[in-house]
PDB file of C-alpha atoms and ligand atoms in Angstrom:
ATOM      1  CA  MET A   1       0.000   0.000   0.000  1.00  0.00           C
ATOM      2  CA  ALA A   2       1.507   3.318  -1.098  1.00  0.00           C
ATOM      3  CA  LEU A   3      -0.157   6.316   0.463  1.00  0.00           C
ATOM      4  CA  LYS A   4      -0.164   9.242  -2.006  1.00  0.00           C
ATOM      5  CA  PHE A   5      -2.437  11.649  -0.168  1.00  0.00           C
ATOM      6  CA  GLU A   6      -4.315  11.815   3.102  1.00  0.00           C
ATOM      7  CA  ALA A   7      -6.416  14.527   4.718  1.00  0.00           C
ATOM      8  CA  SER A   8      -8.583  14.656   7.804  1.00  0.00           C
ATOM      9  CA  CYS A   9     -11.566  16.758   8.613  1.00  0.00           C
ATOM     10  CA  PRO A  10     -12.558  16.247  12.259  1.00  0.00           C
ATOM     11  CA  HIS A  11     -16.119  17.469  11.684  1.00  0.00           C
ATOM     12  CA  GLY A  12     -16.735  14.984   8.884  1.00  0.00           C
ATOM     13  CA  LEU A  13     -16.566  15.059   5.086  1.00  0.00           C
ATOM     14  CA  CYS A  14     -20.133  13.994   4.292  1.00  0.00           C
ATOM     15  CA  PRO A  15     -22.292  15.541   3.186  1.00  0.00           C
ATOM     16  CA  GLY A  16     -20.938  18.632   1.576  1.00  0.00           C
ATOM     17  CA  TRP A  17     -17.275  18.260   0.768  1.00  0.00           C
ATOM     18  CA  SER A  18     -15.983  17.933  -2.735  1.00  0.00           C
ATOM     19  CA  LEU A  19     -12.699  16.217  -3.569  1.00  0.00           C
ATOM     20  CA  ILE A  20     -11.183  17.086  -6.930  1.00  0.00           C
ATOM     21  CA  ILE A  21      -8.021  15.320  -7.988  1.00  0.00           C
ATOM     22  CA  LYS A  22      -5.969  15.665 -11.128  1.00  0.00           C
ATOM     23  CA  GLY A  23      -3.486  13.024 -12.047  1.00  0.00           C
ATOM     24  CA  GLU A  24      -2.514  10.153 -14.256  1.00  0.00           C
ATOM     25  CA  THR A  25      -1.411   6.583 -13.901  1.00  0.00           C
ATOM     26  CA  SER A  26       1.750   5.218 -15.391  1.00  0.00           C
ATOM     27  CA  SER A  27       0.645   1.683 -16.085  1.00  0.00           C
ATOM     28  CA  THR A  28      -2.369  -0.457 -16.832  1.00  0.00           C
ATOM     29  CA  GLU A  29      -1.071  -3.184 -14.526  1.00  0.00           C
ATOM     30  CA  ASN A  30      -1.646  -1.553 -11.199  1.00  0.00           C
ATOM     31  CA  ASP A  31      -4.620   0.169  -9.737  1.00  0.00           C
ATOM     32  CA  PHE A  32      -5.254   3.074  -7.483  1.00  0.00           C
ATOM     33  CA  GLU A  33      -7.991   3.769  -5.000  1.00  0.00           C
ATOM     34  CA  ILE A  34      -9.674   6.608  -3.193  1.00  0.00           C
ATOM     35  CA  ASN A  35     -11.201   5.892   0.207  1.00  0.00           C
ATOM     36  CA  PHE A  36     -13.493   7.923   2.437  1.00  0.00           C
ATOM     37  CA  LEU A  37     -13.047   6.378   5.836  1.00  0.00           C
ATOM     38  CA  SER A  38     -13.178   6.632   9.589  1.00  0.00           C
ATOM     39  CA  ASP A  39     -10.313   8.108  11.515  1.00  0.00           C
ATOM     40  CA  SER A  40      -9.205   4.696  12.776  1.00  0.00           C
ATOM     41  CA  GLY A  41      -9.411   3.314   9.222  1.00  0.00           C
ATOM     42  CA  ASP A  42     -11.542   0.312  10.111  1.00  0.00           C
ATOM     43  CA  GLN A  43     -14.727   1.593   8.386  1.00  0.00           C
ATOM     44  CA  ILE A  44     -14.511   2.545   4.717  1.00  0.00           C
ATOM     45  CA  ALA A  45     -17.677   4.406   3.768  1.00  0.00           C
ATOM     46  CA  PHE A  46     -16.677   4.657   0.110  1.00  0.00           C
ATOM     47  CA  HIS A  47     -13.949   2.763  -1.711  1.00  0.00           C
ATOM     48  CA  PHE A  48     -13.437   3.906  -5.308  1.00  0.00           C
ATOM     49  CA  ASN A  49     -11.117   1.590  -7.196  1.00  0.00           C
ATOM     50  CA  PRO A  50     -10.531   1.941 -10.954  1.00  0.00           C
ATOM     51  CA  ARG A  51      -9.137  -1.367 -12.274  1.00  0.00           C
ATOM     52  CA  PHE A  52      -7.501  -1.024 -15.665  1.00  0.00           C
ATOM     53  CA  SER A  53      -7.196  -4.784 -15.991  1.00  0.00           C
ATOM     54  CA  GLU A  54     -10.965  -5.207 -15.662  1.00  0.00           C
ATOM     55  CA  GLY A  55     -11.940  -2.060 -17.582  1.00  0.00           C
ATOM     56  CA  SER A  56     -14.221  -1.133 -14.726  1.00  0.00           C
ATOM     57  CA  ILE A  57     -14.384   0.970 -11.620  1.00  0.00           C
ATOM     58  CA  ILE A  58     -15.226  -0.982  -8.486  1.00  0.00           C
ATOM     59  CA  CYS A  59     -17.013   0.797  -5.653  1.00  0.00           C
ATOM     60  CA  ASN A  60     -17.722  -0.721  -2.279  1.00  0.00           C
ATOM     61  CA  SER A  61     -17.788  -0.165   1.479  1.00  0.00           C
ATOM     62  CA  PHE A  62     -15.859  -1.998   4.180  1.00  0.00           C
ATOM     63  CA  LEU A  63     -18.055  -1.962   7.266  1.00  0.00           C
ATOM     64  CA  SER A  64     -18.034  -4.193  10.369  1.00  0.00           C
ATOM     65  CA  SER A  65     -14.922  -5.998   9.055  1.00  0.00           C
ATOM     66  CA  HIS A  66     -16.502  -7.016   5.715  1.00  0.00           C
ATOM     67  CA  TRP A  67     -16.617  -5.822   2.139  1.00  0.00           C
ATOM     68  CA  GLY A  68     -20.176  -5.349   0.954  1.00  0.00           C
ATOM     69  CA  GLN A  69     -21.611  -5.872  -2.493  1.00  0.00           C
ATOM     70  CA  GLU A  70     -19.594  -4.258  -5.260  1.00  0.00           C
ATOM     71  CA  GLU A  71     -21.076  -1.638  -7.567  1.00  0.00           C
ATOM     72  CA  ARG A  72     -19.287  -1.435 -10.928  1.00  0.00           C
ATOM     73  CA  THR A  73     -19.328   1.078 -13.724  1.00  0.00           C
ATOM     74  CA  ASP A  74     -20.073   0.020 -17.300  1.00  0.00           C
ATOM     75  CA  THR A  75     -17.665   2.563 -18.704  1.00  0.00           C
ATOM     76  CA  PHE A  76     -14.016   3.257 -18.010  1.00  0.00           C
ATOM     77  CA  PRO A  77     -13.040   6.732 -19.169  1.00  0.00           C
ATOM     78  CA  MET A  78      -9.358   6.635 -18.236  1.00  0.00           C
ATOM     79  CA  GLU A  79      -6.186   5.678 -20.027  1.00  0.00           C
ATOM     80  CA  ALA A  80      -2.666   5.154 -18.783  1.00  0.00           C
ATOM     81  CA  ASN A  81      -0.446   8.201 -19.262  1.00  0.00           C
ATOM     82  CA  GLU A  82      -3.419  10.431 -20.034  1.00  0.00           C
ATOM     83  CA  PRO A  83      -4.256  13.095 -17.468  1.00  0.00           C
ATOM     84  CA  PHE A  84      -7.713  12.900 -15.926  1.00  0.00           C
ATOM     85  CA  GLN A  85      -9.751  14.692 -13.306  1.00  0.00           C
ATOM     86  CA  ILE A  86     -11.949  12.933 -10.763  1.00  0.00           C
ATOM     87  CA  GLU A  87     -14.452  14.732  -8.598  1.00  0.00           C
ATOM     88  CA  ILE A  88     -16.190  13.004  -5.684  1.00  0.00           C
ATOM     89  CA  PHE A  89     -18.912  14.970  -3.997  1.00  0.00           C
ATOM     90  CA  SER A  90     -21.339  13.744  -1.367  1.00  0.00           C
ATOM     91  CA  ASP A  91     -24.857  14.964  -0.817  1.00  0.00           C
ATOM     92  CA  ARG A  92     -27.123  13.501   1.844  1.00  0.00           C
ATOM     93  CA  GLU A  93     -28.065  10.459  -0.226  1.00  0.00           C
ATOM     94  CA  ASN A  94     -25.074   9.634  -2.393  1.00  0.00           C
ATOM     95  CA  PHE A  95     -21.464   9.972  -3.324  1.00  0.00           C
ATOM     96  CA  GLN A  96     -21.498  11.476  -6.829  1.00  0.00           C
ATOM     97  CA  VAL A  97     -18.499  10.818  -9.026  1.00  0.00           C
ATOM     98  CA  TYR A  98     -17.502  12.736 -12.142  1.00  0.00           C
ATOM     99  CA  ILE A  99     -14.566  11.976 -14.401  1.00  0.00           C
ATOM    100  CA  ASP A 100     -13.546  14.854 -16.650  1.00  0.00           C
ATOM    101  CA  ASP A 101     -16.919  16.458 -15.900  1.00  0.00           C
ATOM    102  CA  SER A 102     -19.003  13.431 -16.946  1.00  0.00           C
ATOM    103  CA  LYS A 103     -20.974  11.683 -14.253  1.00  0.00           C
ATOM    104  CA  ILE A 104     -19.696   8.143 -13.899  1.00  0.00           C
ATOM    105  CA  ILE A 105     -21.478   6.729 -10.878  1.00  0.00           C
ATOM    106  CA  GLN A 106     -23.743   7.579  -8.012  1.00  0.00           C
ATOM    107  CA  TYR A 107     -23.157   5.481  -4.897  1.00  0.00           C
ATOM    108  CA  ARG A 108     -25.818   5.483  -2.211  1.00  0.00           C
ATOM    109  CA  HIS A 109     -24.507   6.028   1.311  1.00  0.00           C
ATOM    110  CA  ARG A 110     -24.254   2.793   3.277  1.00  0.00           C
ATOM    111  CA  MET A 111     -22.479   4.318   6.268  1.00  0.00           C
ATOM    112  CA  LYS A 112     -25.245   6.568   7.537  1.00  0.00           C
ATOM    113  CA  HIS A 113     -23.337   7.745  10.581  1.00  0.00           C
ATOM    114  CA  PHE A 114     -21.702  10.600   8.667  1.00  0.00           C
ATOM    115  CA  ALA A 115     -19.822  12.045  11.630  1.00  0.00           C
ATOM    116  CA  ILE A 116     -17.296   9.242  11.600  1.00  0.00           C
ATOM    117  CA  ILE A 117     -16.313   9.753   7.931  1.00  0.00           C
ATOM    118  CA  THR A 118     -13.453  12.094   8.682  1.00  0.00           C
ATOM    119  CA  LYS A 119     -10.627  10.977   6.444  1.00  0.00           C
ATOM    120  CA  VAL A 120      -9.850  10.687   2.749  1.00  0.00           C
ATOM    121  CA  GLN A 121      -6.949   8.691   1.339  1.00  0.00           C
ATOM    122  CA  ILE A 122      -5.534   8.179  -2.145  1.00  0.00           C
ATOM    123  CA  LEU A 123      -3.417   5.064  -2.576  1.00  0.00           C
ATOM    124  CA  ASN A 124      -1.172   3.204  -4.982  1.00  0.00           C
ATOM    125  CA  ASP A 125      -0.550   3.753  -8.694  1.00  0.00           C
ATOM    126  CA  ILE A 126      -1.417   7.378  -9.332  1.00  0.00           C
ATOM    127  CA  ASN A 127       0.752  10.408  -9.953  1.00  0.00           C
ATOM    128  CA  LEU A 128      -1.154  13.318  -8.526  1.00  0.00           C
ATOM    129  CA  SER A 129      -0.736  16.794  -9.896  1.00  0.00           C
ATOM    130  CA  SER A 130      -3.323  18.426  -7.642  1.00  0.00           C
ATOM    131  CA  VAL A 131      -5.797  17.639  -4.902  1.00  0.00           C
ATOM    132  CA  GLU A 132      -8.492  20.071  -3.890  1.00  0.00           C
ATOM    133  CA  LEU A 133     -10.877  19.593  -1.006  1.00  0.00           C
ATOM    134  CA  THR A 134     -13.604  22.221  -0.760  1.00  0.00           C
ATOM    135  CA  ARG A 135     -16.764  22.618   1.208  1.00  0.00           C
ATOM    136  CA  ARG A 136     -19.847  23.482  -0.786  1.00  0.00           C
ATOM    137  CA  GLU A 137     -21.851  26.323   0.689  1.00  0.00           C
ATOM    138  CA  MET A 138     -25.252  24.665   0.332  1.00  0.00           C
ATOM    139  CA  TYR A 139     -24.394  22.449   3.320  1.00  0.00           C
ATOM    140  CA  ASP A 140     -23.527  25.216   5.781  1.00  0.00           C
TER     141      ASP A 140
HETATM  142  C1  GAL B   1     -11.261  -6.843  -2.977  1.00  0.00           C
HETATM  143  C2  GAL B   1      -9.952  -6.078  -2.904  1.00  0.00           C
HETATM  144  C3  GAL B   1     -10.138  -4.841  -2.064  1.00  0.00           C
HETATM  145  C4  GAL B   1     -11.317  -4.044  -2.582  1.00  0.00           C
HETATM  146  C5  GAL B   1     -12.547  -4.923  -2.690  1.00  0.00           C
HETATM  147  C6  GAL B   1     -13.726  -4.152  -3.230  1.00  0.00           C
HETATM  148  O1  GAL B   1     -11.145  -7.958  -3.801  1.00  0.00           O
HETATM  149  O2  GAL B   1      -8.993  -6.895  -2.285  1.00  0.00           O
HETATM  150  O3  GAL B   1      -8.969  -4.054  -2.103  1.00  0.00           O
HETATM  151  O4  GAL B   1     -11.023  -3.482  -3.853  1.00  0.00           O
HETATM  152  O5  GAL B   1     -12.291  -6.032  -3.505  1.00  0.00           O
HETATM  153  O6  GAL B   1     -14.867  -4.963  -3.318  1.00  0.00           O
END
């Protein structure tokens, strides 16, 4: 596990925060992942895992020591060595994910206890050029 970015927000990231990352991957062999998780790391509210080898993005939650049912995208709008932008925004019902401004998936919240989702991590095969974490005003 190679940690590329980590940030904490003690008051919680959901709903209302938007994560925008720009980056690229150097190979189609290895994957990267973005996790919204609890401070201790034992509850992953949202795991976002593009898998080049499968041509799909796998989304899931790791709660009470188990992975749940995977939700997969039908499309895979990323290529190795091509820059992309991913935005993950949560409202009260869902995590909404956009890649290069196109909506790619909507993932319904499984972890309803939002207060414990305080951390975001980006791991493994991604070269980040920027990471932006902003709070949207509609949730003040
Ligand atoms: C597993 C994998 C985990 C996670 C999970 C998602 O097979 O080991 O890292 O991606 O799938 O369902």
